[in-house]
Coordinates of N, CA and C in Angstrom, one line a residue:
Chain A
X1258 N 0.8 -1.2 0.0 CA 0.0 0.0 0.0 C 0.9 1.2 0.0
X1259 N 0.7 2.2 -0.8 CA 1.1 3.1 -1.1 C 1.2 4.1 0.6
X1260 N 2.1 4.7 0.7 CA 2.3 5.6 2.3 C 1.7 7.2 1.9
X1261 N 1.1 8.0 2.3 CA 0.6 8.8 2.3 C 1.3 9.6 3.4
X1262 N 1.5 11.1 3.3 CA 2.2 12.3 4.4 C 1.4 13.5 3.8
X1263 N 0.9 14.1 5.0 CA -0.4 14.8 4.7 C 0.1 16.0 6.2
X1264 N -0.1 17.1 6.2 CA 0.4 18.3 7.3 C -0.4 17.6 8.6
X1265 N 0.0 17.8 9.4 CA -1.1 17.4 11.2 C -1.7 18.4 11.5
X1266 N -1.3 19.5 10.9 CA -2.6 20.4 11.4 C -2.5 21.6 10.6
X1267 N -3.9 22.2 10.6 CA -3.9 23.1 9.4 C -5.3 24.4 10.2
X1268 N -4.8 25.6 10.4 CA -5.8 26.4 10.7 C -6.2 27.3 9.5
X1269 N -7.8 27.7 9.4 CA -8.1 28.3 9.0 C -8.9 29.5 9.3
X1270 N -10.2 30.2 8.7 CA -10.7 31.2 9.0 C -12.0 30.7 8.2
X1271 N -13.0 30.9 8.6 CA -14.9 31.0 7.8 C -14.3 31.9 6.8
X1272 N -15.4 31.3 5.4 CA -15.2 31.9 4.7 C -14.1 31.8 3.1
X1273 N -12.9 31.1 4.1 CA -11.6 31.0 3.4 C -11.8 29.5 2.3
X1274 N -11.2 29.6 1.6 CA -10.6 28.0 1.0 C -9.3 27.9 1.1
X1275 N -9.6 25.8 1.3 CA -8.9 25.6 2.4 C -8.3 24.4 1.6
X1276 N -6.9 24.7 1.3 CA -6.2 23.8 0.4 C -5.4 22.0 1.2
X1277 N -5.6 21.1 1.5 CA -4.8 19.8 1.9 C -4.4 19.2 0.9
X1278 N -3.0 19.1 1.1 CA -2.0 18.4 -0.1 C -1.8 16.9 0.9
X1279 N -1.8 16.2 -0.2 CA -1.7 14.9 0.7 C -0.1 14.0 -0.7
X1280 N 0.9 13.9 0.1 CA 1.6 12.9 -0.9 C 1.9 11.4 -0.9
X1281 N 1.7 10.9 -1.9 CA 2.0 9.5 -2.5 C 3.1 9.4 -3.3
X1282 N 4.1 9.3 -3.2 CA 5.1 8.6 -4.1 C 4.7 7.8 -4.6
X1283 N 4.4 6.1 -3.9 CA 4.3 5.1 -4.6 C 3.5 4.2 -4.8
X1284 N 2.1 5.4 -5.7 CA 1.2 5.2 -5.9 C 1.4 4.1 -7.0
X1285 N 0.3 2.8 -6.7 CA 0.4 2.2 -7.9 C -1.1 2.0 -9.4
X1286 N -0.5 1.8 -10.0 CA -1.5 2.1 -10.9 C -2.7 2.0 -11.0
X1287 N -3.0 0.9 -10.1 CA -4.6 0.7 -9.6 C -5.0 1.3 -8.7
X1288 N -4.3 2.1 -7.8 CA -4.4 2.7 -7.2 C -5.7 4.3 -7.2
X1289 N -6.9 4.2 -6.3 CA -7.2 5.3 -6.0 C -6.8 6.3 -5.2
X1290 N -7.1 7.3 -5.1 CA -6.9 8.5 -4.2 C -8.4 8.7 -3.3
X1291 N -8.5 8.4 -2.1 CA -10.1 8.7 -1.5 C -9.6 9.7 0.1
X1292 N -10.5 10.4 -0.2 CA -10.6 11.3 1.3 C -11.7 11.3 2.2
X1293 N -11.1 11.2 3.6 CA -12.4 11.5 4.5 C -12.5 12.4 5.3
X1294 N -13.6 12.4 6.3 CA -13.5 13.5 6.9 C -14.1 12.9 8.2
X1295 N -13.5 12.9 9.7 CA -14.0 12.6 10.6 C -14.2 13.8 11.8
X1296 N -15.3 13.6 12.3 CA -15.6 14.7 13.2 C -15.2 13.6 14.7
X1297 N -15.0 14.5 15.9 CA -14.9 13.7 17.2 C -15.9 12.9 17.6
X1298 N -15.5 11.7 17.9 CA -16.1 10.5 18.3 C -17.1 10.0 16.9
X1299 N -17.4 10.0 15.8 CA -18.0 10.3 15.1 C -17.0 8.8 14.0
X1300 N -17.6 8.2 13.3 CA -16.9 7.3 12.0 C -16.7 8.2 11.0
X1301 N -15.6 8.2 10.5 CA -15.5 8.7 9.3 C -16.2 8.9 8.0
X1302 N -16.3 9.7 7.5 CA -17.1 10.0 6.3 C -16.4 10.3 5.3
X1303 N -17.3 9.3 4.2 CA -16.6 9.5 2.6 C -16.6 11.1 2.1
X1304 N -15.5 11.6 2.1 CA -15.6 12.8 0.8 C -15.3 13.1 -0.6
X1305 N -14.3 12.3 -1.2 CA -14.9 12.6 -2.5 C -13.7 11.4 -2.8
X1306 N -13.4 10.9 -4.3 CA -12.5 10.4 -4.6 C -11.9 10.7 -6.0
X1307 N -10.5 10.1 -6.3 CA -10.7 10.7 -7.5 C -9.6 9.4 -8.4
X1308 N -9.1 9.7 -9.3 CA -7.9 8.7 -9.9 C -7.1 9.5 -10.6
X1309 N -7.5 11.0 -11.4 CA -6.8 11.5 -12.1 C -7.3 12.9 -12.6
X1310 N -6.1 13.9 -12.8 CA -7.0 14.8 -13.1 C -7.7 15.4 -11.7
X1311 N -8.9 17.0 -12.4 CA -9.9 16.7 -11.1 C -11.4 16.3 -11.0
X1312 N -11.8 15.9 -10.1 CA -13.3 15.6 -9.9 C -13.5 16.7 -8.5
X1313 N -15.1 16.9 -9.1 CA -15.5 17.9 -7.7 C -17.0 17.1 -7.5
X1314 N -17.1 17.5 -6.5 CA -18.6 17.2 -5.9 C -19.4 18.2 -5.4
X1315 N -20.4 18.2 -4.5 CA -21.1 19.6 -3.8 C -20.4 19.8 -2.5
X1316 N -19.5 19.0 -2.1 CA -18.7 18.9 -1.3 C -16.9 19.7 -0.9
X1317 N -16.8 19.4 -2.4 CA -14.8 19.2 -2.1 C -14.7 19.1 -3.5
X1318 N -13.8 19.8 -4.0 CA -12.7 19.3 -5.1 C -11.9 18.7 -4.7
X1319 N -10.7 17.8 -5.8 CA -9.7 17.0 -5.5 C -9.2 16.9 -7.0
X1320 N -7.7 17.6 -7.1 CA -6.8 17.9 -7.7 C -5.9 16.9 -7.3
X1321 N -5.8 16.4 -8.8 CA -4.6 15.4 -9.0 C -3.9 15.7 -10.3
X1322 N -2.4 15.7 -9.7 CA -1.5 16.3 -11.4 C -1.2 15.0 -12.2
X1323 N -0.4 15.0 -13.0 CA -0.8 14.3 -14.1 C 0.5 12.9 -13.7
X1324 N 1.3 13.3 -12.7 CA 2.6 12.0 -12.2 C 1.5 11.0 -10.7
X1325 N 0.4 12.2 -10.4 CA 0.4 10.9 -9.2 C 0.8 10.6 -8.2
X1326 N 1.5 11.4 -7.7 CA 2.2 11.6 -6.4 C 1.9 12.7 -5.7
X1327 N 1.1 13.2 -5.9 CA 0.3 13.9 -4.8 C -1.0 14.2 -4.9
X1328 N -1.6 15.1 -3.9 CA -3.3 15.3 -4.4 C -3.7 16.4 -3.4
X1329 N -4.6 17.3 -4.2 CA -4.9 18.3 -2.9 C -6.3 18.7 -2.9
X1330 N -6.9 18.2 -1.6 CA -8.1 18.2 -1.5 C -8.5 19.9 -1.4
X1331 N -9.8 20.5 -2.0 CA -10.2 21.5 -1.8 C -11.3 22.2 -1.3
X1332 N -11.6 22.8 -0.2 CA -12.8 23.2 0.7 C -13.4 24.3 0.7
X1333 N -14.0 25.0 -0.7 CA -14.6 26.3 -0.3 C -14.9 26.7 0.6
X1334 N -14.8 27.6 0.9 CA -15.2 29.2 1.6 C -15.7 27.8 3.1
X1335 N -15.2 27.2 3.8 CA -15.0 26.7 5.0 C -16.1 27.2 6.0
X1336 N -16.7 26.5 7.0 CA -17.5 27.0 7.8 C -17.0 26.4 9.0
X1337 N -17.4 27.3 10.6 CA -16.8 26.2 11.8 C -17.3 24.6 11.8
X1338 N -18.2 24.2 11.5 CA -18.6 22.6 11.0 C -17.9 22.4 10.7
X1339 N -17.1 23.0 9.4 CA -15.8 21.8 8.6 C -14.7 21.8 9.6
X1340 N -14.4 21.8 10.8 CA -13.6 21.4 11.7 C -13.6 20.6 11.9
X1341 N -12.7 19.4 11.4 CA -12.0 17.9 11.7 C -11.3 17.4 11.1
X1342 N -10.9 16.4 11.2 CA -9.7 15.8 10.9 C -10.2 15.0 9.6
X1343 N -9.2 15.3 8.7 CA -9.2 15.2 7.2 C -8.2 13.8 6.7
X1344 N -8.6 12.6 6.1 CA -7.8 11.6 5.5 C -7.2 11.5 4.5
X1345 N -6.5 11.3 4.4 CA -6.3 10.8 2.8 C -6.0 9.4 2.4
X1346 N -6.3 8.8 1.4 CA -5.7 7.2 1.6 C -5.8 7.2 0.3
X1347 N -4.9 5.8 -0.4 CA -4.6 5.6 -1.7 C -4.6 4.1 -1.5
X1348 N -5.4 3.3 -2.4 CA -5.5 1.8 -2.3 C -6.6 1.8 -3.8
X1349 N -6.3 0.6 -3.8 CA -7.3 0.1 -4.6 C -9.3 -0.3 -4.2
X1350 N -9.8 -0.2 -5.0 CA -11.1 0.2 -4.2 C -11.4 -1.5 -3.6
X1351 N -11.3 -2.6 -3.9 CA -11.4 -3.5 -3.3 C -10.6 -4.1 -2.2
X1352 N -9.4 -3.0 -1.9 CA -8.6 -3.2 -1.3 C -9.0 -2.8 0.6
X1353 N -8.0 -2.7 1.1 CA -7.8 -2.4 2.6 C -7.3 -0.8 3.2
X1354 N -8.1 -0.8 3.7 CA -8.4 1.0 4.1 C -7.7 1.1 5.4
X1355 N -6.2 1.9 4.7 CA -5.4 2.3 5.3 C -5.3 3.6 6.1
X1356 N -5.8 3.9 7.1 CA -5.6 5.4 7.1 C -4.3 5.7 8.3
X1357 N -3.9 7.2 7.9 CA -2.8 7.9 8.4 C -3.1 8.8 9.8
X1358 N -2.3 9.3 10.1 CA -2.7 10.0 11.4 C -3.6 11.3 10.7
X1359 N -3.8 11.5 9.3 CA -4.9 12.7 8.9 C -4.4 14.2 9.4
X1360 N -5.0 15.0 8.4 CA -4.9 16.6 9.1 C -6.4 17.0 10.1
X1361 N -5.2 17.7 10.9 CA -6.8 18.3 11.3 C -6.8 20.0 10.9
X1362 N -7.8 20.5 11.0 CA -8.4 21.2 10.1 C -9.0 22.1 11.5
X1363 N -8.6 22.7 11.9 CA -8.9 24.2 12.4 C -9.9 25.3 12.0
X1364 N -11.0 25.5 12.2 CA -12.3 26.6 11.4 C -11.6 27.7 12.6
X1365 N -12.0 28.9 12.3 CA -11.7 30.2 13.6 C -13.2 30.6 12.8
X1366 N -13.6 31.4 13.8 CA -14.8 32.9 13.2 C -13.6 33.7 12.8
Chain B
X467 N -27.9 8.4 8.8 CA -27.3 6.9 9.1 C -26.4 6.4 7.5
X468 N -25.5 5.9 7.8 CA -24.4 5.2 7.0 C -25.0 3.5 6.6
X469 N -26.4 2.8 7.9 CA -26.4 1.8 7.2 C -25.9 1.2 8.1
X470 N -24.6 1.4 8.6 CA -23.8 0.1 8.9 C -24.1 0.6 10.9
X471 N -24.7 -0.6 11.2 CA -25.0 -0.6 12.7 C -24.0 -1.2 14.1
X472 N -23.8 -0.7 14.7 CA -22.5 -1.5 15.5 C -23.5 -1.2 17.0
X473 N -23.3 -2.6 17.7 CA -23.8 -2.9 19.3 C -23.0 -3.1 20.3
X474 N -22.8 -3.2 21.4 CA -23.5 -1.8 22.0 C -22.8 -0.5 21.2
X475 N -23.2 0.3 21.8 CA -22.9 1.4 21.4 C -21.7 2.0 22.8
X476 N -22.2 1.8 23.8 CA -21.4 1.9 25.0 C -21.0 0.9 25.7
X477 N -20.0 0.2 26.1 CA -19.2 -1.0 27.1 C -18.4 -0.5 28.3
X478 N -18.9 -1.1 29.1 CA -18.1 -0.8 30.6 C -17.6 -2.0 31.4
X479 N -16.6 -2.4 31.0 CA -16.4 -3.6 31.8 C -14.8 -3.7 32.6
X480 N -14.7 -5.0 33.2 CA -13.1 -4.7 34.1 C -11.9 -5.7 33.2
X481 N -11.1 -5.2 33.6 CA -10.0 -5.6 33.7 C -10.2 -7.5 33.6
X482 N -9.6 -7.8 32.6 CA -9.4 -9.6 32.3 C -10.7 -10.3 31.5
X483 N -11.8 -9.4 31.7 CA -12.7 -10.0 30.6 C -12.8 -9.8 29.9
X484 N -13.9 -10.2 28.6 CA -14.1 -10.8 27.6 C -15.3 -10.1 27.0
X485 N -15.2 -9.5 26.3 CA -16.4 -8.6 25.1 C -16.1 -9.3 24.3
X486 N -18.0 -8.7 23.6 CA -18.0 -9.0 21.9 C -18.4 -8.2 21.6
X487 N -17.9 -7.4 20.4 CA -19.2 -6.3 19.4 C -19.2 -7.0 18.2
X488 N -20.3 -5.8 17.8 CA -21.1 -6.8 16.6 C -21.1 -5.5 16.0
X489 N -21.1 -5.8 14.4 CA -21.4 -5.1 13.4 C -22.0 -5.4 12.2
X490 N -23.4 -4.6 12.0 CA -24.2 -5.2 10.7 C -23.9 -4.3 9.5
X491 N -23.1 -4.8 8.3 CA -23.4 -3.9 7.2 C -24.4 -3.1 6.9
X492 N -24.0 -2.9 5.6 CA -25.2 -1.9 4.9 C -25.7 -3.5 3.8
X493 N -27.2 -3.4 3.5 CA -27.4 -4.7 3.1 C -26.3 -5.3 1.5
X494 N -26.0 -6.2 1.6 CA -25.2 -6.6 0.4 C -23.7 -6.2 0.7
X495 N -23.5 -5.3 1.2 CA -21.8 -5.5 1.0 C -21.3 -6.6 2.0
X496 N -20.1 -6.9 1.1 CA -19.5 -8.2 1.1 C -18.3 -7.8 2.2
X497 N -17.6 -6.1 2.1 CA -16.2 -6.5 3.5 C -16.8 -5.7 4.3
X498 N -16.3 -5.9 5.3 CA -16.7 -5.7 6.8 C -14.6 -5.2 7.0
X499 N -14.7 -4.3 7.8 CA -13.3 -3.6 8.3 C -13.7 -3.8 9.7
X500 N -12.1 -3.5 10.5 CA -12.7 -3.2 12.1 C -11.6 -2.2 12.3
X501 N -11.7 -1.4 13.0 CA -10.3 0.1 13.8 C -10.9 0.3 15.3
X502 N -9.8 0.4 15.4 CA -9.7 0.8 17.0 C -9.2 2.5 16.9
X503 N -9.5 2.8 17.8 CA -8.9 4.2 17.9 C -9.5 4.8 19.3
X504 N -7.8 4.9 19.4 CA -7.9 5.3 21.4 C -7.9 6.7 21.2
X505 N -7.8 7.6 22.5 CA -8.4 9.2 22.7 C -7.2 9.9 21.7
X506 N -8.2 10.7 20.9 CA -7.0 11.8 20.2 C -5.5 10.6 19.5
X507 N -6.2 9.9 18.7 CA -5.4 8.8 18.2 C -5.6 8.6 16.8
X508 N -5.3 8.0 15.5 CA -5.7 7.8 14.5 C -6.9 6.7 14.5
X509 N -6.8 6.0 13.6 CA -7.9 5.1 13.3 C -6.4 3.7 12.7
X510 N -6.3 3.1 14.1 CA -5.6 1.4 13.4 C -6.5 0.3 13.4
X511 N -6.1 0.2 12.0 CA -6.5 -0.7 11.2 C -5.8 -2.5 11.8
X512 N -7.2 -2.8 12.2 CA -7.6 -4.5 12.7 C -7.7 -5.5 12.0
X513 N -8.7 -5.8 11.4 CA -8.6 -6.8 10.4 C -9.5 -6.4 9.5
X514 N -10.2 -7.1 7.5 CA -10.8 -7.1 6.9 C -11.2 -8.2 6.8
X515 N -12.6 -8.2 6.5 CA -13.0 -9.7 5.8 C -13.8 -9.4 4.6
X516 N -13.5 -10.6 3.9 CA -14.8 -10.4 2.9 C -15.6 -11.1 2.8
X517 N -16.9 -11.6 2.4 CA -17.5 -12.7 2.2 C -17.2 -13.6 3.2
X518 N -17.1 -13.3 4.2 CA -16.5 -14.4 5.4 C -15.3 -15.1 5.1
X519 N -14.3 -14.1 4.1 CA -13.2 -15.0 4.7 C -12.1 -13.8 5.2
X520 N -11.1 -13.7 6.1 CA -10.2 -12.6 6.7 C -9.1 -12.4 5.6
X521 N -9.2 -11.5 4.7 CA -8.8 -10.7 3.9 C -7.1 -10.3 4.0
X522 N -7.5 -9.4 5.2 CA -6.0 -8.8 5.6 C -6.2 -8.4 7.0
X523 N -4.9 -8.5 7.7 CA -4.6 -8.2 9.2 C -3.9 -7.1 9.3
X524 N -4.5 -6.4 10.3 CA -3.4 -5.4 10.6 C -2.7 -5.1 12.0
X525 N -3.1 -4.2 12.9 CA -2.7 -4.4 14.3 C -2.6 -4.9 15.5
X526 N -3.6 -5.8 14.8 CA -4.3 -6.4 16.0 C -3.9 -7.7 16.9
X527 N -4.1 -7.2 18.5 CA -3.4 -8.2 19.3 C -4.1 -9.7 19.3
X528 N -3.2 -10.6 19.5 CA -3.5 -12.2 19.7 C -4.7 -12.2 20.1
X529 N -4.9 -11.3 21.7 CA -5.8 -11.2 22.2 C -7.5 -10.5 21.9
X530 N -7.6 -10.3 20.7 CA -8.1 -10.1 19.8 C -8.7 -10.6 18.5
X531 N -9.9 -10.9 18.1 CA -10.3 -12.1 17.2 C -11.3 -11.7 16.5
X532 N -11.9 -11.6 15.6 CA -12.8 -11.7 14.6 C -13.4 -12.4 13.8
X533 N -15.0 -12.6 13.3 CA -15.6 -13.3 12.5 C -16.3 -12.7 11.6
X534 N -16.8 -13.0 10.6 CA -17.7 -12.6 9.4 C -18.6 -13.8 9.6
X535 N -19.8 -14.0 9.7 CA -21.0 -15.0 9.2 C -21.3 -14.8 8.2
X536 N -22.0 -15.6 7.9 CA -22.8 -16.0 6.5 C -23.5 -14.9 5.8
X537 N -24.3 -14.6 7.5 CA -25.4 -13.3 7.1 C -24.7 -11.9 6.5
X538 N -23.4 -12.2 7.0 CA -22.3 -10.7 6.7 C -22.0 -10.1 7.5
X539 N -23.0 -10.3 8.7 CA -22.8 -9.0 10.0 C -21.4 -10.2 10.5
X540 N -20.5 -9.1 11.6 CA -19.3 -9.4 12.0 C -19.4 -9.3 13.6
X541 N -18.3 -10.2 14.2 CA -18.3 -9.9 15.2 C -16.5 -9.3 16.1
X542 N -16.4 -9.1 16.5 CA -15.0 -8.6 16.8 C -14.9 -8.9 18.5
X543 N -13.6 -10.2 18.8 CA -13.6 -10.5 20.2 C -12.3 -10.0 21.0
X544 N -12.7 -9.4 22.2 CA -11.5 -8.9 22.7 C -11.8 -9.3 24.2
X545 N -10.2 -10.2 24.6 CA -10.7 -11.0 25.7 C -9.2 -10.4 26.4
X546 N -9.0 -11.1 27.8 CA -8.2 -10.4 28.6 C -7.8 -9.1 28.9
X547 N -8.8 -8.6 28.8 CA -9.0 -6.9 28.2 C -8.1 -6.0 29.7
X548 N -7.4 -5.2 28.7 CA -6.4 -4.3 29.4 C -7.0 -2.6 29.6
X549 N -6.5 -2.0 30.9 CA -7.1 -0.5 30.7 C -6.3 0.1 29.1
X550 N -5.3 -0.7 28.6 CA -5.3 0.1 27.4 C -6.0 -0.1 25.9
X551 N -6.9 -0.9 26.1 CA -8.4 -1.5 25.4 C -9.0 -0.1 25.3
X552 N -9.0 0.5 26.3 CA -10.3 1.6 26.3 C -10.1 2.3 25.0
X553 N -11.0 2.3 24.5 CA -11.1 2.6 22.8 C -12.5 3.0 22.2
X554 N -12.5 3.9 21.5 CA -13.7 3.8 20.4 C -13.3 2.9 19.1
X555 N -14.2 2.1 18.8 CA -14.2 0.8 17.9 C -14.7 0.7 16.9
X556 N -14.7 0.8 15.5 CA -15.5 1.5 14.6 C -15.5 -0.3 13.6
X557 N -16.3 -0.1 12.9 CA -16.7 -1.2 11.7 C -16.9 -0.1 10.8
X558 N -16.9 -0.6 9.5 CA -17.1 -0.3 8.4 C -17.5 -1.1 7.1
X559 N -18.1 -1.0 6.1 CA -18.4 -2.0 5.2 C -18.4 -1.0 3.8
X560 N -18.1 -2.3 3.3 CA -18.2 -1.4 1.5 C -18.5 -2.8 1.1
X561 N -19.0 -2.2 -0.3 CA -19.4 -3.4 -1.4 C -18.2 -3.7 -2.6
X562 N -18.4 -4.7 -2.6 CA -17.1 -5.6 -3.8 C -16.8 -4.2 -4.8
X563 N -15.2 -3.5 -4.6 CA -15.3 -2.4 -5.5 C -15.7 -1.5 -5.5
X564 N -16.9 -1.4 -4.5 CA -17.4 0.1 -4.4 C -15.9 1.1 -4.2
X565 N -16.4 2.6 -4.2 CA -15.9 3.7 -4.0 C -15.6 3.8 -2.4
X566 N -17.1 4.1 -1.8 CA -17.2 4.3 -0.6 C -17.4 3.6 0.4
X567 N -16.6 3.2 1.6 CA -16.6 2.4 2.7 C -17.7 3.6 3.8
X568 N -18.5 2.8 4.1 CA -19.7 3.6 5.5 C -19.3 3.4 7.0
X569 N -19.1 3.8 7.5 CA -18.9 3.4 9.0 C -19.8 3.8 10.0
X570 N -20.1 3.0 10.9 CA -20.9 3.0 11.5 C -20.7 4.0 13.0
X571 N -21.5 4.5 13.9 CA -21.3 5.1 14.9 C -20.0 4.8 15.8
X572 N -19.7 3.5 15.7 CA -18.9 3.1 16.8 C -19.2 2.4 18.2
X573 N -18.2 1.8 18.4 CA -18.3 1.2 20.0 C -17.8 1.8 21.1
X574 N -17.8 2.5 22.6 CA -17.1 2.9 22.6 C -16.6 2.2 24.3
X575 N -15.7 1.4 24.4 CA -15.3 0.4 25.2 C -14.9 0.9 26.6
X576 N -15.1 1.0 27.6 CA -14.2 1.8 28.7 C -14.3 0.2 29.8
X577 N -12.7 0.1 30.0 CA -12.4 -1.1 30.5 C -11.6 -0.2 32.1
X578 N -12.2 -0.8 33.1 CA -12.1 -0.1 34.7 C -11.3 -1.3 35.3

């Protein structure tokens, strides 16, 4: 499984967009890119995924360049709700869901 | 709701016994995950199954054991239980290839 290094913590401001770069070196070809988002005490929640290129949702964009070794999730204009801790993981979708120690994600008024 | 149901929801027990939790998918998916994750900790990865058979292992102590039934729902056993057990316990399920794995509320174990 591909290792993932993603910031431990990240503050922001309401309002702001809110960029997480998550890297993969050795990403393998079958390999997706999937993010989550976990609030305290709470199971994690799917946010978007992607394989190439970007995809967006009503949620999050997610920028991927064209080598694959990295990926940066994207959070419009942020609210105190979007305060928690952010995953990143790269596996194959039938695969085993590896997650990292995540960013956390700081909202301020 | 995600679907995927995990029981109890809260556990209080002592030192050297023996729990079980239980986790029911979302109907039809085939793997079942389990994570432990102690206070302000990440999420480690325990074991997977799929279709009832154990997939892949991850951190998990001897003292620690798992099953997938027929029906799909899983059960996850943790015996000789240590104060460093105390954990929130999460399941999760996805379907063969799906995108998205659902996770359920969690368990949240407090061993005295």
């Amino acid at each position: 499984l591909a290792k993932t290094t993603q910031p431990i913590s990240m503050d922001s401001y309401e309002g702001q967009e809110v960029n997480i770069t998550c890297s993969h070196n050795n990403i393998a070809t079958n390999d997706y890119i999937t993010w989550y988002q976990q609030f305290p005490s709470q199971g994690p929640r799917f946010i978007i995924q992607g394989y190439k290129t970007k995809v967006t949702n009503e949620v999050a964009s997610l920028f991927i360049p064209a080598d694959r070794k990295s990926s940066t999730l994207s959070l419009p204009r942020v609210s105190l709700s979007d305060t928690a801790v952010y995953y990143c993981l790269v596996g194959e979708n039938q695969g085993n869901l590896i997650f990292g120690k995540g960013t956390k994600l700081s909202v301020k008024p | 709701d995600s679907g995927v149901t995990q029981t109890p929801k809260h556990l209080i027990t002592a030192t050297g016994q023996r729990v079980t939790l239980r986790c029911s998918p979302r109907s039809g998916d085939l793997s079942v995950y389990w994570y432990q994750q102690s206070l302000d900790q990440g999420l480690q990865f325990l074991i997977h199954y799929y279709n009832g058979e154990e997939r892949a292992k991850g951190n998990i102590l001897e003292r620690f054991s798992a099953q997938q039934f027929p029906d799909l729902h899983s059960e996850l056993n943790l015996s000789s239980l240590e104060l460093g057990d105390s954990a929130l316990y999460f399941c999760a399920s996805r379907a063969n290839g799906g995108t998205e794995a659902f996770f359920g509320q969690g368990t949240r174990l407090t061993v005295v």
